[in-house]
Short mmCIF file of C-alpha atoms and ligand atoms in Angstrom, two decimals:
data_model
loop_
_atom_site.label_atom_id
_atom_site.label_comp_id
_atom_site.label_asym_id
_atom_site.label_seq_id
_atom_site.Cartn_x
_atom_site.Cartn_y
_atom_site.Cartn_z
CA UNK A 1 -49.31 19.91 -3.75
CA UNK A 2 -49.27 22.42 -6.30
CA UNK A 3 -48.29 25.39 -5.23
CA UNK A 4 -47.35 27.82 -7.40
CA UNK A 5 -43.62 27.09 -8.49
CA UNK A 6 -42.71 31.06 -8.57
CA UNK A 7 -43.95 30.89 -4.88
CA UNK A 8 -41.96 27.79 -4.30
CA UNK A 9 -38.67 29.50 -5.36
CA UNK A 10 -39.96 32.53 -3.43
CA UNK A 11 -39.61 34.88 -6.70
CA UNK A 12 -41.31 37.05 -8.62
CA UNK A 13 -42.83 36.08 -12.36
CA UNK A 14 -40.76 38.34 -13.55
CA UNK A 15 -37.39 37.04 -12.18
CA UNK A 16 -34.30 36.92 -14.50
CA UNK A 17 -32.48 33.56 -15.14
CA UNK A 18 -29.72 34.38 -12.36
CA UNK A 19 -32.56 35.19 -9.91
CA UNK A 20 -34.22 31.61 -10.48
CA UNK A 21 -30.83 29.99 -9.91
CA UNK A 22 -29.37 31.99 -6.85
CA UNK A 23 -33.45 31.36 -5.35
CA UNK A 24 -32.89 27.45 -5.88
CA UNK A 25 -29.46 27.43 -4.91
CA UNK A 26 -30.39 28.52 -1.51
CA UNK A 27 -33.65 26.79 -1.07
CA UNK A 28 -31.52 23.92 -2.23
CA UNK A 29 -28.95 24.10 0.19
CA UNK A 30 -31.28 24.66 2.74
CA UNK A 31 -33.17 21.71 2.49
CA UNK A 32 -30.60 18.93 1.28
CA UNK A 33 -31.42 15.97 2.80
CA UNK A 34 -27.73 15.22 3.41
CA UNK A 35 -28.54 18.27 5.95
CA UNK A 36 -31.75 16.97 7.09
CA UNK A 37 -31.78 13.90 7.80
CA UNK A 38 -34.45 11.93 8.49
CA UNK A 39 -36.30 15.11 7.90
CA UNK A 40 -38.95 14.22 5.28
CA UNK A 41 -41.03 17.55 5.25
CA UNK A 42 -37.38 18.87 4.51
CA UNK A 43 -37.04 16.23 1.85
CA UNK A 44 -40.41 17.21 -0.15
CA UNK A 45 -39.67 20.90 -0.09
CA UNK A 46 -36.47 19.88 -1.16
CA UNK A 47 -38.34 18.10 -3.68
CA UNK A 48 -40.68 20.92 -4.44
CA UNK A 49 -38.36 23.47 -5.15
CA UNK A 50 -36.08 21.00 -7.42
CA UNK A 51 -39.08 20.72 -9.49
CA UNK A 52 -40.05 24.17 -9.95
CA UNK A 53 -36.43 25.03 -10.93
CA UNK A 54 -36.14 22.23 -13.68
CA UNK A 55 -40.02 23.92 -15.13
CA UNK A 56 -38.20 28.01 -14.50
CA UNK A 57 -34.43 27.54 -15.70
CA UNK A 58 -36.15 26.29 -19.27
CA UNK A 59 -37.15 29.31 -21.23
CA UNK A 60 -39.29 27.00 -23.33
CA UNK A 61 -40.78 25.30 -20.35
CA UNK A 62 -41.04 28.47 -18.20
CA UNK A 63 -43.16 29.62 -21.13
CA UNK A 64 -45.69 26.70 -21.16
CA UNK A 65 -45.96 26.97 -17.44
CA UNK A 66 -46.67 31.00 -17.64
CA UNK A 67 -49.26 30.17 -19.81
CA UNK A 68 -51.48 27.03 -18.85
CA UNK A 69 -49.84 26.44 -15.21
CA UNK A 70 -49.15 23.15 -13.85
CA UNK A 71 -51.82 21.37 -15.85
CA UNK A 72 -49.08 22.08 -18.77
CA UNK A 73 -47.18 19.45 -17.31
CA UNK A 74 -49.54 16.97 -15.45
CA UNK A 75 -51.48 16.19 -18.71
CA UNK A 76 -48.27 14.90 -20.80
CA UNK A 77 -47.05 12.71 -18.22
CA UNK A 78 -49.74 10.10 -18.01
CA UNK A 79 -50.85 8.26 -14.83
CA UNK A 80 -48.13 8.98 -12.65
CA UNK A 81 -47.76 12.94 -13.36
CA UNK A 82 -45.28 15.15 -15.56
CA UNK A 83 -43.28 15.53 -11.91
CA UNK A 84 -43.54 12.43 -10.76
CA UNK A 85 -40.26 10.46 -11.34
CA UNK A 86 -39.98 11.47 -14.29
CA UNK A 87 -39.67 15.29 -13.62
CA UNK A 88 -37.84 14.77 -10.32
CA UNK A 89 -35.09 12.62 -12.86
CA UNK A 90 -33.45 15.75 -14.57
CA UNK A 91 -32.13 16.30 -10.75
CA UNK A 92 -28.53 15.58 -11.46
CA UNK A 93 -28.37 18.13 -14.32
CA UNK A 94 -29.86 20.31 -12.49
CA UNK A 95 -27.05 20.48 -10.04
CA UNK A 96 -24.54 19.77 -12.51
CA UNK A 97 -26.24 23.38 -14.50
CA UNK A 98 -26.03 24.87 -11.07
CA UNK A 99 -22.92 23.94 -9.34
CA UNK A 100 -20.73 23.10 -12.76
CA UNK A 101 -19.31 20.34 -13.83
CA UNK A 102 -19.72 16.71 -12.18
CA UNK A 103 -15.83 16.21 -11.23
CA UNK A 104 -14.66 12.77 -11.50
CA UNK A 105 -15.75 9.63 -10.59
CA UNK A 106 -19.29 10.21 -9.63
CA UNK A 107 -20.15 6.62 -9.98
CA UNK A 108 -16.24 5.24 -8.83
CA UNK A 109 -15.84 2.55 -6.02
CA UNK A 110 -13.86 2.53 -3.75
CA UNK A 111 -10.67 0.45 -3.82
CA UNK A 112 -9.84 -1.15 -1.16
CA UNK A 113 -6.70 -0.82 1.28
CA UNK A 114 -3.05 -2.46 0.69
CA UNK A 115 -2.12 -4.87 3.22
CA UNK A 116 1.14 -5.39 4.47
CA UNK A 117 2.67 -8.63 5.62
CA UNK A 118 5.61 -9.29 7.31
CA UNK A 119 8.14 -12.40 6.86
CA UNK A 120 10.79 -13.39 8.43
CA UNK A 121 12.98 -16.09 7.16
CA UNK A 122 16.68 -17.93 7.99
CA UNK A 123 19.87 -16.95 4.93
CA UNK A 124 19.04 -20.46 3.96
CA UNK A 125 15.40 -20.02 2.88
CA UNK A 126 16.78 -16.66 1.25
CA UNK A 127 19.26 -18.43 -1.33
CA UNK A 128 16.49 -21.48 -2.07
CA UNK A 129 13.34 -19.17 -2.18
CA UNK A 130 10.42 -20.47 -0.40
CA UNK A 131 6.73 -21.11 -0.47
CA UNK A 132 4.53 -20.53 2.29
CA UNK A 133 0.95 -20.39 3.07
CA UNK A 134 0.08 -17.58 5.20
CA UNK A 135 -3.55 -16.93 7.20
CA UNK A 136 -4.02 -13.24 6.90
CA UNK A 137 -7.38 -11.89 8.45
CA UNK A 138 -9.00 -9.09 5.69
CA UNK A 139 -11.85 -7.71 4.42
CA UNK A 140 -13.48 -9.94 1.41
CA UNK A 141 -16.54 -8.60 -0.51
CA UNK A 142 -19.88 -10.41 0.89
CA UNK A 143 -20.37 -13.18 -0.38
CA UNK A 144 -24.51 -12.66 -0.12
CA UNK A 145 -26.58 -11.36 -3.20
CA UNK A 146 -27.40 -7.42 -3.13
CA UNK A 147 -29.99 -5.64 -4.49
CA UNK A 148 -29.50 -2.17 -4.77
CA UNK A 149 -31.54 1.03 -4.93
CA UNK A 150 -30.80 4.64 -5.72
CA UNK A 151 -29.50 6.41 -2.44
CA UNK A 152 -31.66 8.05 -0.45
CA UNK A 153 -29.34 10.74 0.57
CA UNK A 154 -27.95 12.05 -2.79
CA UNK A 155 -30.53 10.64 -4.67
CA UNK A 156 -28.12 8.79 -7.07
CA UNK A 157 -25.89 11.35 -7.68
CA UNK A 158 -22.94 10.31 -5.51
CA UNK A 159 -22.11 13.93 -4.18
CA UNK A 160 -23.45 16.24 -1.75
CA UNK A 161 -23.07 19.85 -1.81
CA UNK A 162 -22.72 21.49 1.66
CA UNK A 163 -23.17 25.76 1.99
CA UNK A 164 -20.25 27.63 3.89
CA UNK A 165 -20.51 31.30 3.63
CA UNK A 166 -19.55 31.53 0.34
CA UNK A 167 -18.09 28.62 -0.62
CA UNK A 168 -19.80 25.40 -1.84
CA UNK A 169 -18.25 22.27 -1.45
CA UNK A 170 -19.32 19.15 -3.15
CA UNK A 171 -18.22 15.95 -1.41
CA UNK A 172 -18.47 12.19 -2.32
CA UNK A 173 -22.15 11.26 -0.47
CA UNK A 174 -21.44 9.39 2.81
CA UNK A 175 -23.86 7.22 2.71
CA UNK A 176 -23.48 5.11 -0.49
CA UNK A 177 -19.51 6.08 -0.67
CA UNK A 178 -20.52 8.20 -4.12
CA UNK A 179 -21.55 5.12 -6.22
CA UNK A 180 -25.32 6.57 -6.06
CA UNK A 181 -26.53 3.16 -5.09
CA UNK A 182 -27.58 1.54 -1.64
CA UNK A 183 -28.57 -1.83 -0.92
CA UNK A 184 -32.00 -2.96 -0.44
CA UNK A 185 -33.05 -4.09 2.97
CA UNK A 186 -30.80 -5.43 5.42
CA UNK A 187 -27.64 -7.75 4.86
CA UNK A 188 -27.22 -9.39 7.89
CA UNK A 189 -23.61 -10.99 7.08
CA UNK A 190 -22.06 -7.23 5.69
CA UNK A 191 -24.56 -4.39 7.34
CA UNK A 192 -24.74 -3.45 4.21
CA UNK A 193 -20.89 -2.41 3.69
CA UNK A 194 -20.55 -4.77 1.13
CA UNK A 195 -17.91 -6.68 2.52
CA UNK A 196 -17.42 -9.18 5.72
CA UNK A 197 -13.80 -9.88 7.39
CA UNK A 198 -12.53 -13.66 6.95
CA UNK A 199 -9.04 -15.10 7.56
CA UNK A 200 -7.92 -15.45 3.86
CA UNK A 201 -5.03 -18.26 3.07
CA UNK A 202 -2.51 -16.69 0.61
CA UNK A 203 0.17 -18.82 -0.89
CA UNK A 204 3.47 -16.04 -0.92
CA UNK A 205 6.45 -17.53 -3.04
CA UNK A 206 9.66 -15.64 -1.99
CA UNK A 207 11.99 -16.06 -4.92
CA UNK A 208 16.06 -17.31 -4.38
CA UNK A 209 18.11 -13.91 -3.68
CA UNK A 210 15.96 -11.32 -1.74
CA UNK A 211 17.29 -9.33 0.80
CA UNK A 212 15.95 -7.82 4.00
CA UNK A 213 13.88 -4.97 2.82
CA UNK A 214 12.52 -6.19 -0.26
CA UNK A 215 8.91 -6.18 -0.90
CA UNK A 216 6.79 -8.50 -3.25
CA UNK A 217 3.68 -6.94 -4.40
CA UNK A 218 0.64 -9.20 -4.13
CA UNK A 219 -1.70 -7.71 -7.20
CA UNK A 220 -5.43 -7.82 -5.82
CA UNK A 221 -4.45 -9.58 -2.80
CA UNK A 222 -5.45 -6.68 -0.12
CA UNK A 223 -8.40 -6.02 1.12
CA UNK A 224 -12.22 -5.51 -0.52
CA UNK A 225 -13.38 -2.15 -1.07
CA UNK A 226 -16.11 -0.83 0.71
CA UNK A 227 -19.68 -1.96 -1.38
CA UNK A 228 -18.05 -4.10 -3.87
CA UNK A 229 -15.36 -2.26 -4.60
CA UNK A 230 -12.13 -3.89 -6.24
CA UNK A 231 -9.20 -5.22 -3.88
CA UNK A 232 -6.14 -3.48 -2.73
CA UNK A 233 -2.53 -4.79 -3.02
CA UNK A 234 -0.69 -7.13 -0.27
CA UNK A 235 3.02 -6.01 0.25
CA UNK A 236 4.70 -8.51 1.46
CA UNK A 237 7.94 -7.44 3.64
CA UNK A 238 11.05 -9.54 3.72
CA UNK A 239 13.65 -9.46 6.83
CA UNK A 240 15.68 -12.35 6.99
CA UNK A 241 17.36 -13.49 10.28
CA UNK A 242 21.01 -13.29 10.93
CA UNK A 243 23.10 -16.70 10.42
CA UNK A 244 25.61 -18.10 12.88
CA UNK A 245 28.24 -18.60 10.11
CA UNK A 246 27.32 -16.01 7.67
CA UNK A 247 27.06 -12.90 6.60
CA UNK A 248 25.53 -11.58 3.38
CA UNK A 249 27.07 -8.42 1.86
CA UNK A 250 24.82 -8.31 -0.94
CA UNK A 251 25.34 -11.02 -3.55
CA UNK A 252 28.78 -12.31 -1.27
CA UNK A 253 28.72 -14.54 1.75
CA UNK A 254 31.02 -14.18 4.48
CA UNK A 255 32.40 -16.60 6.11
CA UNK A 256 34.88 -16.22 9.13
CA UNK A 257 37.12 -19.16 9.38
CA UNK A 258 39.78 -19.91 12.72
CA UNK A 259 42.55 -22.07 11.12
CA UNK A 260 45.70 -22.99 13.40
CA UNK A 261 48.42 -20.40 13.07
CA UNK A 262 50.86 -23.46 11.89
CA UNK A 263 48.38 -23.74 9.13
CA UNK A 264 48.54 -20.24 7.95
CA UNK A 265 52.31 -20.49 8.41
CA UNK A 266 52.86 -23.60 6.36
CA UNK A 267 49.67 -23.71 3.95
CA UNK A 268 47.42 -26.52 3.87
CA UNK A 269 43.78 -27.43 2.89
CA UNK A 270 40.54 -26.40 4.95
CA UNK A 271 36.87 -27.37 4.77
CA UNK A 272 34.66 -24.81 5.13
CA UNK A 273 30.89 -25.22 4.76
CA UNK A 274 28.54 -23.16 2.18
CA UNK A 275 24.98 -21.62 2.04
CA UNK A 276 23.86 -25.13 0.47
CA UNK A 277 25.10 -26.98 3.48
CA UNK A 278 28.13 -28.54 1.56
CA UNK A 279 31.53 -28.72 2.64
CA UNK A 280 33.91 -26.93 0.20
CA UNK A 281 37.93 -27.59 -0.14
CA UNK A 282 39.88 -24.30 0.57
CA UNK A 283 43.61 -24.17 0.19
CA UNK A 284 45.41 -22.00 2.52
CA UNK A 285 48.08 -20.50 0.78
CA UNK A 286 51.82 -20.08 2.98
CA UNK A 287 52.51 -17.42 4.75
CA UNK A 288 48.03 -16.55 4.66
CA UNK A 289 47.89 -13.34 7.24
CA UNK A 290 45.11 -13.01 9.49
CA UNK A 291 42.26 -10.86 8.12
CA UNK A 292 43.11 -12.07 4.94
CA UNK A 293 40.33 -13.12 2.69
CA UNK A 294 40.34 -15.72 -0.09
CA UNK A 295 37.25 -15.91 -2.67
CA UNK A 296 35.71 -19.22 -3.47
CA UNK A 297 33.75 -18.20 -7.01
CA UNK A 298 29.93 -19.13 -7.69
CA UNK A 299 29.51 -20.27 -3.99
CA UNK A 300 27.45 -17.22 -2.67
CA UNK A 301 24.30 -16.36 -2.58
CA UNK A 302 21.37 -16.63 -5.28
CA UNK A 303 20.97 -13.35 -7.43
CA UNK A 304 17.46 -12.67 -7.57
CA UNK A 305 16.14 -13.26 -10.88
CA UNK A 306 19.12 -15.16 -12.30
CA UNK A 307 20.01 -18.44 -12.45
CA UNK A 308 23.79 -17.11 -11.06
CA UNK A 309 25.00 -16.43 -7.76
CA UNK A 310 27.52 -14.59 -5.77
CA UNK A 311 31.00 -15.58 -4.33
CA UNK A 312 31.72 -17.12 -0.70
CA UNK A 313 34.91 -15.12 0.68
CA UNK A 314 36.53 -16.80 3.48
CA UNK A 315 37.86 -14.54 6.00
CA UNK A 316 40.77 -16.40 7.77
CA UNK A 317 41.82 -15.98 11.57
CA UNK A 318 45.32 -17.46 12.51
CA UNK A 319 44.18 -18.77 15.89
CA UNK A 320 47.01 -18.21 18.80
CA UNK A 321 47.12 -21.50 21.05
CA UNK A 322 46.50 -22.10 24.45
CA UNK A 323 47.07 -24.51 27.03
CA UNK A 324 50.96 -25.12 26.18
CA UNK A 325 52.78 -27.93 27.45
CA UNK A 326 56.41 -26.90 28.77
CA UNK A 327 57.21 -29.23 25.80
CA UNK A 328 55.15 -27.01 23.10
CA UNK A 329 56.63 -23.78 24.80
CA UNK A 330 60.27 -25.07 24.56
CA UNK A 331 59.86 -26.06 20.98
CA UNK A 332 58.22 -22.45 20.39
CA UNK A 333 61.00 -20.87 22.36
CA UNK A 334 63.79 -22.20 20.25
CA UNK A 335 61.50 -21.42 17.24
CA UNK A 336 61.27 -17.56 18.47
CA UNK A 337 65.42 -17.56 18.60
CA UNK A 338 65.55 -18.19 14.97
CA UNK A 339 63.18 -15.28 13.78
CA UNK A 340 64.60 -12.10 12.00
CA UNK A 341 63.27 -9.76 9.90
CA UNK A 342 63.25 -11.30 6.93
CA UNK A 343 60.25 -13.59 8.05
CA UNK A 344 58.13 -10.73 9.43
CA UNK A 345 56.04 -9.56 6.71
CA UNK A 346 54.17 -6.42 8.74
CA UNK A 347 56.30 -5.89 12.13
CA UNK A 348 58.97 -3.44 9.58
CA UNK A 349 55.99 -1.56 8.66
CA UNK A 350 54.34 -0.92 11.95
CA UNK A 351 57.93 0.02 13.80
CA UNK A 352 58.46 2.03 10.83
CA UNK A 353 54.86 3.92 10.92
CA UNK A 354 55.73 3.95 14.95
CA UNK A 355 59.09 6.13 14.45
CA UNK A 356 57.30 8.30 11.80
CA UNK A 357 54.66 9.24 14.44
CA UNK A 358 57.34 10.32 17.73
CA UNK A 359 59.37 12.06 15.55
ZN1 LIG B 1 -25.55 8.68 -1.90
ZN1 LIG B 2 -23.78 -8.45 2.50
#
């Protein structure tokens, strides 16, 4: 096992400092185990040559080692050897020295994904707010004990460096997802990803006033994160369904209402119903013009977050009747003779705009 570690490094004793790294930076590219796996003779010269670089970059240690060899280093260490473990531990500074600093999150997990969920619900559940329990299939950490090891591909440092041309590129280790650790054995539940997929019950409380589009962030209720990592957020999508009666223009309701034209001639009272499923008491003023709107306060929807709500505006359509009897159209007839201008509120204004546009 011991060769000599200038050998190793495939230098000369009389190698400068830059000469020792550039020699191990190749060798150690070369031999990565990230780009030999299951290789092993590639492992222990990867091995090898780590070692003699941690004795040569030391100008202290390089020293000792010129002097009495590798005995210099197997004496101190006891049983096990100077190089054992213990030597082979410096490993991660020894990349860190080569290939500068560590960059962040070395040891980081990985957080798991956001979820999204969509619900649909009716105007009504929109102005109440509603519960509901939802079955949502996601990843959950394992529930089985792990024990861990130190990875065997980065050898608990969490990155790999990869060689091209030039350029050196250190990437978070695939195999243990850069947290430096793997899991003993087998997990038979997990595979050893750290986390299984279940159908999760979530309780999702839409509050009173949310529109179509909104989204209510679930903290911590996405999925697991690969090997134990924390959970991701569920966004929970609102689109509410259209309603027979009305229409929502933000914090307003709509409401279109038919009333008989004799009504919006002469005035009179309507019912009209609201969000809450309650009949309200409208007055119709005389003389009410189709299209015309009248506002009912407070009767609109819930404003999200308050304890207030919007108006209802009733939209009112003079209806035109049907069906006459020759007694209805007689009576209408005689009606029609006493019209002039003065009870026309909008017929002077169209003729009027009419002439303006022929001439
Ligand atoms: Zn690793
Ligand atoms: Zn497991």
């Amino acid at each position: 096992m011991a060769e000599d570690f200038y050998d190793t490094l495939g230098i000369s004793r009389e190698a400068s400092d830059s000469e020792i790294k550039s020699a191990y930076r190749k060798l150690a590219m070369k031999y990565h185990p990230d780009r030999n796996q299951g290789d092993s003779a590639a492992e222990q010269k990867f091995k090898d040559v780590s070692q003699a670089y941690e004795i040569l970059k030391d100008p202290k240690k390089r020293q000792t080692y010129d002097q009495f060899g590798h005995a210099a280093f197997e004496q101190g260490g006891g049983g096990a050897g100077g190089f054992g473990q213990q030597g082979f531990g410096g490993f991660s500074d020894i990349f860190e020295d080569i290939f500068g600093a560590f960059g962040e999150g070395g040891q980081r997990e990985s957080r798991g994904d956001d979820l999204r969920y969509d619900v649909t619900i009716d105007l009504e559940e929109a102005f109440t707010g509603k519960s509901l329990e939802v079955t949502i299939p996601k990843m959950i950490n394992c529930p089985e004990q792990h024990s861990y090891k130190s990875c065997s591909t980065c050898q608990g440092y969490g990155k790999v460096r990869t060689q091209s041309g030039f350029f050196s590129m250190e990437r978070t280790c695939g195999r243990c997802g850069g947290t430096g650790q793997e899991m003993k054995g087998r997990c038979s539940k997990c595979s050893n990803t750290g986390r299984i997929k279940q159908n999760k019950k979530i309780q999702i409380k839409i509050p009173a006033g949310v529109e179509t589009g909104n989204r209510i962030r679930m903290s911590g209720e996405g999925e697991a994160g690969e090997r134990g990592g924390s959970y991701g957020d569920l966004y929970v999508f609102i689109n509410i369904n259209n309603h027979k009666l009305f229409q929502r223009e933000r914090d307003n309701i709509i409401c279109d209402v038919a009333i008989p034209f004799t009504t919006a001639t002469l005035g009179g009272n309507i019912e009209v119903p609201t969000i809450e499923k309650k009949m309200v008491n409208v007055s119709i003023p005389k003389g009410m013009q189709s299209g015309h709107k009248l506002r009912i306060k407070g009767k609109g929807m819930s404003i999200l977050r308050t304890n207030t709500r919007g108006d209802m505006i009733v939209k009112v359509h003079a209806e035109t009747p049907v069906n006459l009897s020759s007694d209805q159209e007689k009576l209408l007839n005689q009606f029609n003779e006493t019209l002039t201008k003065k009870n026309s509120k909008m017929t002077e204004g169209f003729f009027d705009k009419v002439k303006k546009m022929f001439n």
